[in-house]
CSV table of C-alpha atoms in Angstrom, one decimal:
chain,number,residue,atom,x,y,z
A,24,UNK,CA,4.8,33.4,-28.3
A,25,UNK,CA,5.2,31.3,-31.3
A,26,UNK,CA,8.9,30.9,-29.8
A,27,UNK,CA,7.9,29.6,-26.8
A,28,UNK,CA,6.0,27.1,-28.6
A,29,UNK,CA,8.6,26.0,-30.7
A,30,UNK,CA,11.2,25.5,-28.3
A,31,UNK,CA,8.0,23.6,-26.1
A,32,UNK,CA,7.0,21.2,-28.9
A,33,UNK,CA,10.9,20.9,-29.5
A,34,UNK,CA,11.8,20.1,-25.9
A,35,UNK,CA,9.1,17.5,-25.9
A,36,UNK,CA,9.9,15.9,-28.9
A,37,UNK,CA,13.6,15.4,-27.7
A,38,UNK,CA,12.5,14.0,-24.3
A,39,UNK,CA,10.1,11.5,-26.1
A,40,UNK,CA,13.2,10.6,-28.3
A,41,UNK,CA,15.3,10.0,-25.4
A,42,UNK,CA,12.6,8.6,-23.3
A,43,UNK,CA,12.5,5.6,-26.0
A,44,UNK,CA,16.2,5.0,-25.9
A,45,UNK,CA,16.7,4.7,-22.8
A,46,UNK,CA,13.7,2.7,-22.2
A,47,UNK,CA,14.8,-0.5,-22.2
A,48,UNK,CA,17.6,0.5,-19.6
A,49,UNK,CA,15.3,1.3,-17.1
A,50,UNK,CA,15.2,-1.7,-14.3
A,51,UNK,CA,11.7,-0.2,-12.9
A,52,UNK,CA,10.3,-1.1,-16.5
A,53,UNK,CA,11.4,-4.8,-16.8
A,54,UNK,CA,9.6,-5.6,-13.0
A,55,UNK,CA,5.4,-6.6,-12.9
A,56,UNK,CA,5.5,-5.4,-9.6
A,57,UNK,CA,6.7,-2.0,-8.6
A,58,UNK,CA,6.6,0.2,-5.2
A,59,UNK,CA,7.8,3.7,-4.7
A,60,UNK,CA,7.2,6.3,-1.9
A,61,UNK,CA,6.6,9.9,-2.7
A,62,UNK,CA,6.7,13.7,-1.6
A,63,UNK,CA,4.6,15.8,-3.0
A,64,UNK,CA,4.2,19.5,-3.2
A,65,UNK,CA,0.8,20.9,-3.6
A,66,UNK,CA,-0.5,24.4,-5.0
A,67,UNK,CA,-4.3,25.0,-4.7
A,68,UNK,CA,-6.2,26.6,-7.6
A,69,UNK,CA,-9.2,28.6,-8.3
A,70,UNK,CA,-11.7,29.4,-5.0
A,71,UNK,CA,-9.5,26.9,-2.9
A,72,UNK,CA,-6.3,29.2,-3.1
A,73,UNK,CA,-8.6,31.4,-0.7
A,74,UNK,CA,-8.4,29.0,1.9
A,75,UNK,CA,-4.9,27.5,1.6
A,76,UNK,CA,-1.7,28.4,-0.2
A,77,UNK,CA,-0.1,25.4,-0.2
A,78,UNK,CA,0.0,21.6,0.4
A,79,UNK,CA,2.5,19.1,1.1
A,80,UNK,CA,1.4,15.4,1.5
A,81,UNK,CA,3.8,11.8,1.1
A,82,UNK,CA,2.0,8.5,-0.5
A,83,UNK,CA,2.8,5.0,-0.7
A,84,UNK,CA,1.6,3.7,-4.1
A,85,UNK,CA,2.1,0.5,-5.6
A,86,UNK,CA,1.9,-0.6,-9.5
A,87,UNK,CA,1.4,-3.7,-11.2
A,88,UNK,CA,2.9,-3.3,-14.8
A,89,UNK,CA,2.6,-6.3,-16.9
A,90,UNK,CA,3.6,-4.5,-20.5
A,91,UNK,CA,3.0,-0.6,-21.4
A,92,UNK,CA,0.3,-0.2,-19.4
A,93,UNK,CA,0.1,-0.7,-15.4
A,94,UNK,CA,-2.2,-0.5,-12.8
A,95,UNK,CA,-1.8,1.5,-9.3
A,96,UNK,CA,-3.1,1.6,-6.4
A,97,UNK,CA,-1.8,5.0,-4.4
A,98,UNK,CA,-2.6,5.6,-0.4
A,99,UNK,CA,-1.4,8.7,1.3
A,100,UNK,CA,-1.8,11.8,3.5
A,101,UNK,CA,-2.0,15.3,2.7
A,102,UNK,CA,-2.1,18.6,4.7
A,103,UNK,CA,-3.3,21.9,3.0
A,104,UNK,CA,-2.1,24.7,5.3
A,105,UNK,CA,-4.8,26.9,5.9
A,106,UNK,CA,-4.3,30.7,5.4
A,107,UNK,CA,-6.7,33.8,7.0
A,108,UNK,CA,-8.5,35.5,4.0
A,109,UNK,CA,-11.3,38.6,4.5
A,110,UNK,CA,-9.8,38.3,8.3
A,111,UNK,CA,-11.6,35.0,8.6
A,112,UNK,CA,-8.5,32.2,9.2
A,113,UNK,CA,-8.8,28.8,7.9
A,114,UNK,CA,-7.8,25.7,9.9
A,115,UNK,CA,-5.4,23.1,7.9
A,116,UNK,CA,-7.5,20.6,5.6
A,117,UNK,CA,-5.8,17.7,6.1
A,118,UNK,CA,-7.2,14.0,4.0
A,119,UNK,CA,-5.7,10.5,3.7
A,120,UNK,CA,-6.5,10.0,-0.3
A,121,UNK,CA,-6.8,6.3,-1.5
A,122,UNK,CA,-6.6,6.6,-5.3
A,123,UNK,CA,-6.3,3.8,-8.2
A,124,UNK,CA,-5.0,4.1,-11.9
A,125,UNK,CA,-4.0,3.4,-14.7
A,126,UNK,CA,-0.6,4.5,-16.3
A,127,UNK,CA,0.4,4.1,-20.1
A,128,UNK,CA,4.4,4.0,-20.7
A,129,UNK,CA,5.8,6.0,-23.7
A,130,UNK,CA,8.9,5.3,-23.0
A,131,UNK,CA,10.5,6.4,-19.8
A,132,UNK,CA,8.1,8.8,-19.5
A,133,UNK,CA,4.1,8.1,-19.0
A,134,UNK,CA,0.3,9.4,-18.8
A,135,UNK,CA,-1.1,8.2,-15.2
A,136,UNK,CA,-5.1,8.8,-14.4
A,137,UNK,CA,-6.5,8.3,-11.3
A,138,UNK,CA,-9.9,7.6,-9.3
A,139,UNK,CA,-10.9,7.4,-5.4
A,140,UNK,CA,-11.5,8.8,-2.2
A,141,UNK,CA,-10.1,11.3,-0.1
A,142,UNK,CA,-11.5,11.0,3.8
A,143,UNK,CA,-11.3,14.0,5.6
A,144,UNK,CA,-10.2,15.1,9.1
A,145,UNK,CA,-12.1,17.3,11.5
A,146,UNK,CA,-15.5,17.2,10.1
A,147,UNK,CA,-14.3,17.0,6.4
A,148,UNK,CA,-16.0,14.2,5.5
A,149,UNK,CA,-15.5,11.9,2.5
A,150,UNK,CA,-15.0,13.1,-1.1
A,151,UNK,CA,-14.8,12.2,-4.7
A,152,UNK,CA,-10.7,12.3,-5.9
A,153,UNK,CA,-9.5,12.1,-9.6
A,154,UNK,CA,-6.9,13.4,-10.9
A,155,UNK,CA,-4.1,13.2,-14.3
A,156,UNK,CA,-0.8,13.3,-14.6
A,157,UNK,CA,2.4,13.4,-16.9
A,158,UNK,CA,5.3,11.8,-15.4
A,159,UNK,CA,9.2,10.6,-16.1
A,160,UNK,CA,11.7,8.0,-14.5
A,161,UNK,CA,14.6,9.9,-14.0
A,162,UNK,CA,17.6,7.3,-14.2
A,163,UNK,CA,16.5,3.7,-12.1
A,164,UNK,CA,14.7,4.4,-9.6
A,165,UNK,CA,13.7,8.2,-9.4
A,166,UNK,CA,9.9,9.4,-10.5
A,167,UNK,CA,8.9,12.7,-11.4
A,168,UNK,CA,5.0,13.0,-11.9
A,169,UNK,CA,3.2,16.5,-12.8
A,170,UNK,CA,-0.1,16.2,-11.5
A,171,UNK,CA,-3.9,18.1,-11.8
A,172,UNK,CA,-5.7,16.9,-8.5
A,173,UNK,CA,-9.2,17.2,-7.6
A,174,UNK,CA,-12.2,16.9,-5.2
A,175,UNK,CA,-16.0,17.6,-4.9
A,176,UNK,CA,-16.1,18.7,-1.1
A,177,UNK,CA,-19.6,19.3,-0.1
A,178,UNK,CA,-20.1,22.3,2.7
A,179,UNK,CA,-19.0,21.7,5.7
A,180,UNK,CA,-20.7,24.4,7.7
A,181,UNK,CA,-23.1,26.9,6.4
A,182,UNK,CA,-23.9,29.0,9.5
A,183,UNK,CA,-21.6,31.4,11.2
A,184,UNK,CA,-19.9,29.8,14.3
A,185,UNK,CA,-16.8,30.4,16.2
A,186,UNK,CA,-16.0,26.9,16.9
A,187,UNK,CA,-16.1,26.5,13.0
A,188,UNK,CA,-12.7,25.6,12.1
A,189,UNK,CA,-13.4,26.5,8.1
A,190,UNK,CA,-14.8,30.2,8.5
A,191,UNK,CA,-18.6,29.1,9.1
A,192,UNK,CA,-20.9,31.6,7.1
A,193,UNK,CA,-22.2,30.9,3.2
A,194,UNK,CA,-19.8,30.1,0.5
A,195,UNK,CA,-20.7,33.7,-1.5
A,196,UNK,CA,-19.9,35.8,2.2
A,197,UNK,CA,-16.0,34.2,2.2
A,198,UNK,CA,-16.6,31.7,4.8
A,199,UNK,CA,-17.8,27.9,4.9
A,200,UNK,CA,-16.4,25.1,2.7
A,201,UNK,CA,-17.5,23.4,-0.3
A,202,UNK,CA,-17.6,23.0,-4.3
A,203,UNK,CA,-15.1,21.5,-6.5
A,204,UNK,CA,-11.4,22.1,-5.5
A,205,UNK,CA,-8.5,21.8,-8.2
A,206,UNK,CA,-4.7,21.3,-6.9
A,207,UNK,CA,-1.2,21.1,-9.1
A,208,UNK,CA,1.2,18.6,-7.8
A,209,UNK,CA,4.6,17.4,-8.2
A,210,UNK,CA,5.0,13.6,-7.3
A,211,UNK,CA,8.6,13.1,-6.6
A,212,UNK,CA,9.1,9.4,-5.6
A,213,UNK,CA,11.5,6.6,-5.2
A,214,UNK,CA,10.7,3.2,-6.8
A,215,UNK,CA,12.1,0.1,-4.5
């Protein structure tokens, strides 16, 4: 274990190092104003990995970088593919997220957080979005972001119901929707 720590503090440390050299070659640091479209893969975590095992969304985000720091403004659409858990199957839970931030450079490499809104389709409602992430430009105009996503849904259904696309019954029985929902992404995006 204390090798794996090593050679993780290490690998950091030498990315940081190269990060700041090659910082001033990077074209998407001299621009105030810069636009990229992303993919990005989504894992669910915790009680939400019972309902889908996977994500996959795209988002147009722009940034307004005036030094070190920048400001974003991110709008997209995800789709969680619902899975059957406890023989109860769980439709898709598909939201259009509009998220702003703030990123702080350290190089080529940067710490983004984010607030907004994620608005729901069929019967998912609105709900709270934030989110952090650690992110690199790989060479011009490649961007690699590691992301924790999240979301206070509130129940969608708490009766049993076979029209219920999210299970119907109470949250403790398997079915129904609802609580705080945690997500790892990977941003991969190309900055025009």
């Amino acid at each position: 274990m204390k090798k794996f720590v090593l050679l993780t503090l290490s690998s950091c440390f030498l990315t940081y190092v190269n990060a700041q050299s090659n910082y001033s070659n990077n074209s998407a640091n001299s621009k105030h104003l810069i636009w990229s479209i992303g993919i990005n893969p989504s894992i669910p975590l915790g009680e939400f990995s019972s309902y889908s095992g996977f994500g996959l969304g795209a988002n147009l985000q722009g940034e307004y970088k005036p030094g070190r720091a920048g400001l974003t403004l991110n709008f997209g659409y995800i789709d969680y593919f619902g899975k059957t858990n406890n023989g109860i199957s769980y439709s898709d839970f598909k939201y259009w997220p509009l998220m702003g931030g703030l990123k702080y450079y350290l190089g080529s490499s940067y710490l983004h957080g984010q607030l907004g809104a994620g608005f729901g389709r069929n019967g998912l409602g609105t709900s709270f979005w934030y989110g952090a992430g650690y992110g690199f430009n790989l060479g011009k105009i490649i961007d690699l972001e590691l992301q924790y996503m999240g979301w206070k849904q509130q129940i969608i259904n708490s009766s049993s119901s076979q029209n219920n696309p999210y299970g119907g019954g109470s949250t403790g029985t398997g079915g129904g929707y609802g609580g705080h929902y945690p997500t790892i992404d990977l941003r991969l995006a190309y900055n025009f």
